[in-house]
Coordinates of C-alpha atoms in Angstrom, one line a residue:
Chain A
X1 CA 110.1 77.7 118.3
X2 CA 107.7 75.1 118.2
X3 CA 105.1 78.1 117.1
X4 CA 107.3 79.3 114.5
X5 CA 107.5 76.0 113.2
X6 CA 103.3 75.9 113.3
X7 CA 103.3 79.0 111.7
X8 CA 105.6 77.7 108.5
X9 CA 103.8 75.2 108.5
X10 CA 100.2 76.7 107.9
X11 CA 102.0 78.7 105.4
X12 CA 103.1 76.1 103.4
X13 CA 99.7 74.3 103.5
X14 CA 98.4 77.7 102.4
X15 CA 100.3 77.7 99.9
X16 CA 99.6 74.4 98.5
X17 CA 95.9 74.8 99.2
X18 CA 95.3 78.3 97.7
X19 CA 96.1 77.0 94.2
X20 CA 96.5 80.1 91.6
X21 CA 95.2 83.2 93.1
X22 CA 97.3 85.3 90.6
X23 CA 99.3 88.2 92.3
X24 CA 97.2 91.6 91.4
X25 CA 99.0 92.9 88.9
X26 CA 98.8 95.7 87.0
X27 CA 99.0 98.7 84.7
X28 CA 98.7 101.0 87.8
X29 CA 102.4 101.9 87.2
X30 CA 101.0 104.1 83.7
X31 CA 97.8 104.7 85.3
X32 CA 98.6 105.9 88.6
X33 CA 98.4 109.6 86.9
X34 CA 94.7 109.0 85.2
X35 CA 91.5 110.9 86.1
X36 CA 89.0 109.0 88.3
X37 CA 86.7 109.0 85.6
X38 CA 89.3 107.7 82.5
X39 CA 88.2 104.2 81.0
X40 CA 91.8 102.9 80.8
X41 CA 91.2 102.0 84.6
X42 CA 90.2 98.8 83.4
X43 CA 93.0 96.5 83.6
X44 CA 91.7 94.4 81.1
X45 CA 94.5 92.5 78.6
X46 CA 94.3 92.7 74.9
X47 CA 96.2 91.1 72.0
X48 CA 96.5 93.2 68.7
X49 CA 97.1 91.9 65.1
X50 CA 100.7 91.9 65.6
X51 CA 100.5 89.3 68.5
X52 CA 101.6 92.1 70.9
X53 CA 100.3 92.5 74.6
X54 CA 98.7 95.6 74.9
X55 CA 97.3 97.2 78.3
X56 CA 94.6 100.1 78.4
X57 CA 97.0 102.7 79.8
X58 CA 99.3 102.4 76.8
X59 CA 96.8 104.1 75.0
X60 CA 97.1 107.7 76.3
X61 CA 98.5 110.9 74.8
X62 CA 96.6 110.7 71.5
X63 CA 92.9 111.2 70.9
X64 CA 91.3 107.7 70.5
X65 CA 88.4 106.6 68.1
X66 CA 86.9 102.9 69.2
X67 CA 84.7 101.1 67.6
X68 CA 83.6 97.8 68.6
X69 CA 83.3 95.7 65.3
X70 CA 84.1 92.1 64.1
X71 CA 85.8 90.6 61.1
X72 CA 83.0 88.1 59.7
X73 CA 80.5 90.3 60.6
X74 CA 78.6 91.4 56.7
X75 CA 76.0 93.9 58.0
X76 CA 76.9 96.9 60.2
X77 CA 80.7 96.5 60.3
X78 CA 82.4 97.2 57.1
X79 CA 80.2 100.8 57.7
X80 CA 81.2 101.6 60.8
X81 CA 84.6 101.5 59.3
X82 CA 84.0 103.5 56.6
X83 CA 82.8 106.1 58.8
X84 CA 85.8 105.8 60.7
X85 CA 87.8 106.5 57.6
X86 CA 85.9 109.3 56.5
X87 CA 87.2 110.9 59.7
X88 CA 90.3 109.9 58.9
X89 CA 90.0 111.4 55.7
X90 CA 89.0 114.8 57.1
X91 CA 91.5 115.5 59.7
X92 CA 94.6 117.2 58.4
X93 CA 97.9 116.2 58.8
X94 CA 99.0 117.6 61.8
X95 CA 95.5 116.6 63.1
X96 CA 96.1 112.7 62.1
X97 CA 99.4 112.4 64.0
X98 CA 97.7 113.2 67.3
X99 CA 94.3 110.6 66.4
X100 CA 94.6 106.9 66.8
X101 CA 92.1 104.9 65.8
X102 CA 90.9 101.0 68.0
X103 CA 88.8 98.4 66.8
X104 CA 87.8 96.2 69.6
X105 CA 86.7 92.4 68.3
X106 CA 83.1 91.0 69.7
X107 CA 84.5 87.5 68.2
X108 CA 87.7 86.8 70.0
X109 CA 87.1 83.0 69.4
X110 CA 87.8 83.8 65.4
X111 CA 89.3 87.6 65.5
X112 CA 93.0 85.6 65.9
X113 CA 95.7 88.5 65.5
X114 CA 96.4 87.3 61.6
X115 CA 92.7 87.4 61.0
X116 CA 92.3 91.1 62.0
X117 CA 95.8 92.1 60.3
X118 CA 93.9 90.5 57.1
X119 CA 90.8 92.6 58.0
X120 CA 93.1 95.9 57.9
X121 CA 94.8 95.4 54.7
X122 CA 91.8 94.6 53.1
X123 CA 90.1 97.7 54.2
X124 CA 93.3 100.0 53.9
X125 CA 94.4 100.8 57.6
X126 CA 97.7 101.5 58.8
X127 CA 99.3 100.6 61.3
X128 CA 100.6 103.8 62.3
X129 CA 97.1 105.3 63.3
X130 CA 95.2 102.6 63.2
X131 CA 94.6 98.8 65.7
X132 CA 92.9 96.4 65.8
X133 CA 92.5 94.2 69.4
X134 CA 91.2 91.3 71.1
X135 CA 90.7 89.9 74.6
X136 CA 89.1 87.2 76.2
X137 CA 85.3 87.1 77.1
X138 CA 85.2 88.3 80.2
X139 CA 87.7 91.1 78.8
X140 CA 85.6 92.5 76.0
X141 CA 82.5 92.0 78.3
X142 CA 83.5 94.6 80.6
X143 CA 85.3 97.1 77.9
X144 CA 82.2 96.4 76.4
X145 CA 80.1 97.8 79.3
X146 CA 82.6 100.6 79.7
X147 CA 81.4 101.8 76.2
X148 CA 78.0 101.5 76.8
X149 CA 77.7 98.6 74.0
X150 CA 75.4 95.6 74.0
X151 CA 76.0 92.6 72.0
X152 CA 74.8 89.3 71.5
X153 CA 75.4 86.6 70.0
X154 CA 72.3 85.2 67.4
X155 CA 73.5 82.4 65.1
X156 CA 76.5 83.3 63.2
X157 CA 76.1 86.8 63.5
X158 CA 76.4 89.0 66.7
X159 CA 74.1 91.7 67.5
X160 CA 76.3 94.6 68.6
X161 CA 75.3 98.6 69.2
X162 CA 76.9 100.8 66.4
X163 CA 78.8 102.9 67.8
X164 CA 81.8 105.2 67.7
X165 CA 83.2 106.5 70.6
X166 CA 85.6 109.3 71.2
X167 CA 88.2 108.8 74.3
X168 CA 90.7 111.7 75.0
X169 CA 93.8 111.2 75.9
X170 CA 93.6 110.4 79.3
X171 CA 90.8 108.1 78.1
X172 CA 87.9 109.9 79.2
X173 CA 84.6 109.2 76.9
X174 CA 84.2 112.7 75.7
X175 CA 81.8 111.8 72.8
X176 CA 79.7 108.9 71.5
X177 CA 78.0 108.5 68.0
X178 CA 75.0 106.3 68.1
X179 CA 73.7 105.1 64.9
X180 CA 74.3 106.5 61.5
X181 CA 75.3 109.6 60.6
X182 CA 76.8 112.2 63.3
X183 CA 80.2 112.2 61.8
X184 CA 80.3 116.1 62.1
X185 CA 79.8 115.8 65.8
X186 CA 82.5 113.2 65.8
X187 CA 84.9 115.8 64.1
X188 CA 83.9 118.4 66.2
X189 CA 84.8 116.5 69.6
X190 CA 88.1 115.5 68.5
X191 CA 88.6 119.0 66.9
X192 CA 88.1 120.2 70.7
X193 CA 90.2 118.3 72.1
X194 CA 93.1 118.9 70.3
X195 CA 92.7 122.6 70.7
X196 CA 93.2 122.1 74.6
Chain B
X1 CA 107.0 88.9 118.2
X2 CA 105.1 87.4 121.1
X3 CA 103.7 84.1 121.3
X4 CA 100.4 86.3 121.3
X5 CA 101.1 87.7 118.3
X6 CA 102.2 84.0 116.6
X7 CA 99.0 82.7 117.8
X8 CA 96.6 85.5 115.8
X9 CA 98.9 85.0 112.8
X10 CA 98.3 81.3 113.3
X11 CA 94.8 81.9 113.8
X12 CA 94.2 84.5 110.7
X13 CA 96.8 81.5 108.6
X14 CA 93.9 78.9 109.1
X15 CA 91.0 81.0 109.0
X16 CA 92.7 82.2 105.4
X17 CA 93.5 78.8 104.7
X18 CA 89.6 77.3 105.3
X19 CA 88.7 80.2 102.9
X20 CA 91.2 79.2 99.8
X21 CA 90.2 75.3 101.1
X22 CA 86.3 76.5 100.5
X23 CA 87.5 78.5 96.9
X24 CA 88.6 75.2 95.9
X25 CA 85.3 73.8 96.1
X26 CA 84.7 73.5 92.3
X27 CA 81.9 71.1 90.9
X28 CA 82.8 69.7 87.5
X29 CA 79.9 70.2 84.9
X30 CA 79.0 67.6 81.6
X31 CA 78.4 69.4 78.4
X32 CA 74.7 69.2 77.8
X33 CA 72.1 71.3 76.3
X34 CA 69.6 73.2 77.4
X35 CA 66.3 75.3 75.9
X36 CA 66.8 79.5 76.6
X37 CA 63.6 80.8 77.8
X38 CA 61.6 82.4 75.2
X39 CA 63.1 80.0 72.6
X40 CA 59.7 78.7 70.7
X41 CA 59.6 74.5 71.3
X42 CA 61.2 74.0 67.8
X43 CA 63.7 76.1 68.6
X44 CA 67.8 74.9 68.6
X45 CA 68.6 74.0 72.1
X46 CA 71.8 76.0 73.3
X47 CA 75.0 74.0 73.9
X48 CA 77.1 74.1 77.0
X49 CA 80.1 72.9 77.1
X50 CA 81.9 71.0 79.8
X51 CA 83.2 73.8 82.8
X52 CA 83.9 73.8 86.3
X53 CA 81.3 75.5 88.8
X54 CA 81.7 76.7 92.1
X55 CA 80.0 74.6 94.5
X56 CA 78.6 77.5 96.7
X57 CA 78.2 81.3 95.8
X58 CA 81.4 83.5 97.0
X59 CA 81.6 84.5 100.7
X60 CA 81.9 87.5 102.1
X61 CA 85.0 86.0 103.8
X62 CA 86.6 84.7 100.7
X63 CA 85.9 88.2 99.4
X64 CA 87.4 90.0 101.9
X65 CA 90.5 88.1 101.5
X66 CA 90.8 89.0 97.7
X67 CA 90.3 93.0 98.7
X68 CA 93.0 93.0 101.3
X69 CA 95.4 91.9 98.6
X70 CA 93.7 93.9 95.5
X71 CA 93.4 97.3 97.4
X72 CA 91.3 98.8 94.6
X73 CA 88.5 97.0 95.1
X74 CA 88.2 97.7 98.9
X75 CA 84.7 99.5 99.3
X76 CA 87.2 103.1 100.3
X77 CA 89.0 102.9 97.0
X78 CA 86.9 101.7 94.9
X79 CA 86.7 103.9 91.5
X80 CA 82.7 104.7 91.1
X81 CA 83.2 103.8 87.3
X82 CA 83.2 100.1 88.3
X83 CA 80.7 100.2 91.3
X84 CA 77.6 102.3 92.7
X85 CA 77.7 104.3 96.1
X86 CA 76.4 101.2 97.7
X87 CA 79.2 98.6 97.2
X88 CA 79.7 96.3 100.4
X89 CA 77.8 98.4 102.2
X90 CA 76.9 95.8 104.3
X91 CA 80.5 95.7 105.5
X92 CA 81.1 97.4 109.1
X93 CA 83.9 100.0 109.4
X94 CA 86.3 99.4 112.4
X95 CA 88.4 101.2 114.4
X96 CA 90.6 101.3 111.5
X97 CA 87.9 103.0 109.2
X98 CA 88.9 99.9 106.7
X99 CA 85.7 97.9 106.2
X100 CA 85.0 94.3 106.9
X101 CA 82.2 91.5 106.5
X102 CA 80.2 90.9 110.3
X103 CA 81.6 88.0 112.1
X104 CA 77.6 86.1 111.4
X105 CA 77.9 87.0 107.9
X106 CA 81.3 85.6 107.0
X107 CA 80.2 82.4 105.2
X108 CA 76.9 84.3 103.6
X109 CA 76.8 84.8 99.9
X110 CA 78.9 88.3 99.2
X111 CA 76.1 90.5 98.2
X112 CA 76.4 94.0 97.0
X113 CA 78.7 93.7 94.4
X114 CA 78.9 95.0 91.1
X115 CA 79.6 93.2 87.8
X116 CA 83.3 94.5 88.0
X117 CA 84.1 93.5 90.8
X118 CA 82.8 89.9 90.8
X119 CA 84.4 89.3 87.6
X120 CA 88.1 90.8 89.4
X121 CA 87.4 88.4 91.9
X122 CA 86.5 85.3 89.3
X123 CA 90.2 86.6 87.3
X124 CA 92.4 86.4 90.5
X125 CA 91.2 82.7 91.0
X126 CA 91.8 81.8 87.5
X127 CA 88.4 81.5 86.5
X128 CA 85.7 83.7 85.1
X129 CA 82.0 84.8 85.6
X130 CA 79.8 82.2 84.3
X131 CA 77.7 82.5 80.9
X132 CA 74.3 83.1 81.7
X133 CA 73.8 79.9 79.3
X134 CA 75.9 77.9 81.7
X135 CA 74.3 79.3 84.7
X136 CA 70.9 78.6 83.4
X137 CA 72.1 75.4 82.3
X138 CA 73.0 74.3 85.9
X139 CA 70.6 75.9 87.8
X140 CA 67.5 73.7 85.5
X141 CA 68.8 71.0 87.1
X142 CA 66.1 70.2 89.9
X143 CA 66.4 67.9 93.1
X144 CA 65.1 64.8 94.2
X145 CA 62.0 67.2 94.0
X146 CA 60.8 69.1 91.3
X147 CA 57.5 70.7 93.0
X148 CA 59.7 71.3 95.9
X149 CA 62.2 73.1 93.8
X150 CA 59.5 75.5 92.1
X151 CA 57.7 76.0 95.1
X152 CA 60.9 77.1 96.8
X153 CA 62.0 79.4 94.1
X154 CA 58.8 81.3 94.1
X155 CA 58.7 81.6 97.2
X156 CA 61.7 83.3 98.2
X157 CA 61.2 85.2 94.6
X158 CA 58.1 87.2 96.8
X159 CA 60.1 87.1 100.0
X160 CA 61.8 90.0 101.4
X161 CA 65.8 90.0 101.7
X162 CA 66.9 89.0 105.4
X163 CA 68.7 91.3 107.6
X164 CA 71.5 89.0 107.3
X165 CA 72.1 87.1 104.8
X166 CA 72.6 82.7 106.1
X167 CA 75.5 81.5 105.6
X168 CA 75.7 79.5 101.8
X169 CA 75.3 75.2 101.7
X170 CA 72.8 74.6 104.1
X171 CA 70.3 73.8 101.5
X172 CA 70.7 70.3 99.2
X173 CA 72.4 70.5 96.5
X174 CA 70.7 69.9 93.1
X175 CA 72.0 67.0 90.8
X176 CA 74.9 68.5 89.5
X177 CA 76.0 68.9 93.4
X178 CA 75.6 72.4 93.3
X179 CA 74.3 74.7 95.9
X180 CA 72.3 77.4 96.5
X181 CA 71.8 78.5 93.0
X182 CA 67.7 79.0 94.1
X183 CA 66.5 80.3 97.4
X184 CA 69.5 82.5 98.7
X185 CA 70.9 85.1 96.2
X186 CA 70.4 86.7 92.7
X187 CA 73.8 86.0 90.8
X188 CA 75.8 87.8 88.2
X189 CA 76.4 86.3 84.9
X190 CA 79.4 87.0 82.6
X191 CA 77.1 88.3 80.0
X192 CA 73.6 89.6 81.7
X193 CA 73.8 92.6 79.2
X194 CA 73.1 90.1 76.4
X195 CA 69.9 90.0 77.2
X196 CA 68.9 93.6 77.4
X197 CA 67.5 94.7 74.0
X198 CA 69.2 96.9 72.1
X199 CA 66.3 98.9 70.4
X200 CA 68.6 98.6 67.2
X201 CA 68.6 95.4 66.3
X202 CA 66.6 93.5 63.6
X203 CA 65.7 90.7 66.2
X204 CA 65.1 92.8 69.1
X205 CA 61.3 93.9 67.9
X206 CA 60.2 90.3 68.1
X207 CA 61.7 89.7 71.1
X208 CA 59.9 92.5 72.6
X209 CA 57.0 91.0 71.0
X210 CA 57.7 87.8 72.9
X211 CA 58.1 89.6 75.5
X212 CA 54.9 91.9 76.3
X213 CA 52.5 90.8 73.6
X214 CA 50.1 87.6 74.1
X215 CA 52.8 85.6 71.9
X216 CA 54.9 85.8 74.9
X217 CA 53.2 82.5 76.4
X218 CA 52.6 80.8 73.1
X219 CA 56.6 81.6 71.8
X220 CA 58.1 80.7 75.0
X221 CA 59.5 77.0 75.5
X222 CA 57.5 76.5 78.9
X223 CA 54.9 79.1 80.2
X224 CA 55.6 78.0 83.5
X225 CA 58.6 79.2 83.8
X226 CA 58.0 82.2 85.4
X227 CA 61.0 82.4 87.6
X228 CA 63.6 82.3 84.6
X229 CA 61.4 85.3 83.2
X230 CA 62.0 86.7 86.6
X231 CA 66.0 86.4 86.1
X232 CA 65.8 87.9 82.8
X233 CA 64.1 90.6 84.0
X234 CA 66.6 91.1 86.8
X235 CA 69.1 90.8 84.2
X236 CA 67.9 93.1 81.8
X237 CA 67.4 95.7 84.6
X238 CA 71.2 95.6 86.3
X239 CA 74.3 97.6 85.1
X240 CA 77.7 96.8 85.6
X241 CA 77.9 99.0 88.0
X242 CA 75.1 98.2 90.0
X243 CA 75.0 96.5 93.4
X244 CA 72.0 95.2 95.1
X245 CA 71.6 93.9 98.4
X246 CA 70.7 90.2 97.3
X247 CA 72.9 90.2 94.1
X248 CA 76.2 88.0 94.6
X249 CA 78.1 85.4 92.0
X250 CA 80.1 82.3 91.7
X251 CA 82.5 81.7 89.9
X252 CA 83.1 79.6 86.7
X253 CA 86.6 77.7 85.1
X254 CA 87.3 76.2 81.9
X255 CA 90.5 76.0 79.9
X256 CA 89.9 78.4 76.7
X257 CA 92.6 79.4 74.4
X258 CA 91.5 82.7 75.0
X259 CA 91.5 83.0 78.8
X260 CA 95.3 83.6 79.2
X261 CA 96.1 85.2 75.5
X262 CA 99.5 84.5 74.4
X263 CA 101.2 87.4 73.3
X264 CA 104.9 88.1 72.3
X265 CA 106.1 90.7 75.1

């Protein structure tokens, strides 16, 4: 009895001194079906320009084009999204309903969701095929590393790689574009996976 | 249940409880400034804001807790996207073929894990990996004894890494009244990839140029400082992925907007 009491006891303390260590919680109820090798593994936590939570695993069943870009950013940016539209432009119709394409923000601190819903209008993308997200640092660190991309911050602008990446759509990095140019490439990877 | 049984859960209770006791060991941190390496004298100091610092690097005891609650980062299930083949290796297998810390090592700096998995760790306490700014930051704050410090820094830079690891704290702490930050363990930093050069970027060539040409003592802040080059080399080498047998972390807390994003469901 007197044990049992102990035992409570400790527990409570426990309790009390463990402070916050959050429950591990996750998308595993989507991604329990994922290949080993599928990027949407990382239970990282994004907010999109609508203000809605989104989770990696939501992400599966269409094709996926990510780029990692930011809104004040003057230099390599506003072309990696045109050369994400150009893509856009090339697929047909039935080929567009089964793309999506992700822009990931290096610049949480000033991406806020109304920021990067201004960002789309201004450059013409829909919301049906096309998001824009953020997370917090550690978040877009490690989504970040995932991709393969390096980024730093120097003054106001941030030195990112210029990439575009092609997930299928378990979320499997089936093609990467580094640099300018390659946009055939790009077309041909997603061509291929829509044929499977 | 028998008594027995009430007296290991007792037992494992406290033993758990010293470990969340020991997580809650968190240093608080002035904002200050300090000067990145390779930033030329006349360079802009970097700022740091005010943040909270883990007094001691993580155990492997505290770590052990956190992977026998989030299964997937036990070294048996661990998915090799987020760490190498050698991931806790120093953990022994028992009779139960689920790995564990040795008893000696339990309050030794948890080495041998990757970038991932520190920063799971970090997110389940409510905290975060530090910036390698911050980290920097703190660990340029000497002793009592500045010689000392160097001369203990670059000495254990050319030592080889112990069979087993000591346990953290034994050394003095510096004058933020943080431990161990020199002399015991490598540590991961939130962004370590920062520093890798891209090959792509305008800035990069003269960094390089900082780097390997004679410049690189004449650009840097304090040609002495050998052991930060020695961390940015480290850094610049690793991968997410990676572990290394002297590589562990601590972990870092500050309240940002951005930490818990508030989203409509």
């Amino acid at each position: 009895m007197k044990l049992r009491t102990l035992a409570l006891a400790s527990l409570l303390v426990c309790g009390i001194a463990s402070g916050a260590t959050a429950a591990t919680t996750s998308a595993a109820a989507s991604s329990g079906a994922l290949p080993t090798d599928s990027l949407y593994h990382s239970e990282t936590h994004w907010q999109d320009m609508n203000n809605q939570s989104v989770l990696l695993p939501t992400l599966q069943g269409k094709v996926q084009l990510v780029a990692f870009v930011y809104t004040h950013c003057v230099s390599m940016c506003p072309v990696i999204v045109a050369d994400l539209q150009r893509v856009e432009a090339m697929l047909t119709d039935t080929e567009r309903q089964q793309v999506h394409f992700t822009l990931i923000s290096l610049d949480p601190e000033r991406d806020l969701p109304e920021t990067m819903l201004a960002f789309m209008q201004t450059h013409k993308l829909d919301t049906e095929h096309w998001q824009f997200m953020r997370g917090n640092d550690d978040d877009t660190r490690e989504l970040a590393m995932l991709f393969n991309i390096r980024y730093r911050q120097e003054g106001e602008e941030i030195v990112h790689s210029n990439t575009i990446s092609v997930l299928d759509g378990s979320g499997r990095l089936i093609h990467q574009r580094l640099g300018a140019g390659g946009l055939d490439a790009v077309m041909t990877a997603i061509r291929q996976q829509l044929r499977h | 249940m028998t008594h027995t049984d009430l007296r290991r859960i007792i037992a494992l209770l406290a033993a758990l409880c010293t470990g969340a006791l020991l997580a809650a060991e968190r240093v608080s941190i002035p904002a200050g400034e300090y000067r990145p390496l390779f930033a030329s004298a006349t360079a802009a100091k970097q700022q740091v804001a005010g943040f909270q610092l883990d007094r001691l690097p993580v155990s492997n005891q505290q770590f052990a807790t956190f992977v026998s609650k989030a299964v997937r980062w036990q070294p048996e299930r661990i998915n090799p996207l987020f760490a190498d083949e050698h991931y806790l290796q120093h953990w022994q297998k028992n009779a139960t073929t689920v790995a564990a810390p040795r008893p000696e090592e339990l309050q030794a700096p948890v080495t041998n894990v990757s970038w991932f998995a520190a920063k799971a760790y970090c997110q389940a306490q409510g905290g975060r990996l530090p910036t390698t700014a911050e980290w920097e930051y703190v660990a340029s704050a000497g002793s009592v004894d500045p010689q000392a410090d160097e001369k203990l820094i670059l000495g254990w830079y050319s030592a080889t890494t112990p069979a087993f690891m000591p346990a953290a704290g034994q050394r003095a702490a510096n004058a933020f009244g943080v431990h161990d930050l020199h002399g015991l363990i490598w540590e991961w930093t939130q962004d370590f990839s920062a520093s890798m050069t891209t090959g792509e970027s305008r800035g990069d060539s003269a960094l390089d140029n900082q780097f390997f040409c004679g410049s690189a003592a004449a650009g840097s802040a304090d040609p002495s400082q050998y052991a930060a080059f020695m961390r940015y080399a480290l850094r610049s080498s690793l991968q997410g992925r990676y572990t290394v047998a002297n590589l562990g972390f601590r972990c870092a807390y500050s309240p940002s907007s951005l930490n818990a994003i508030e989203t409509t469901p």
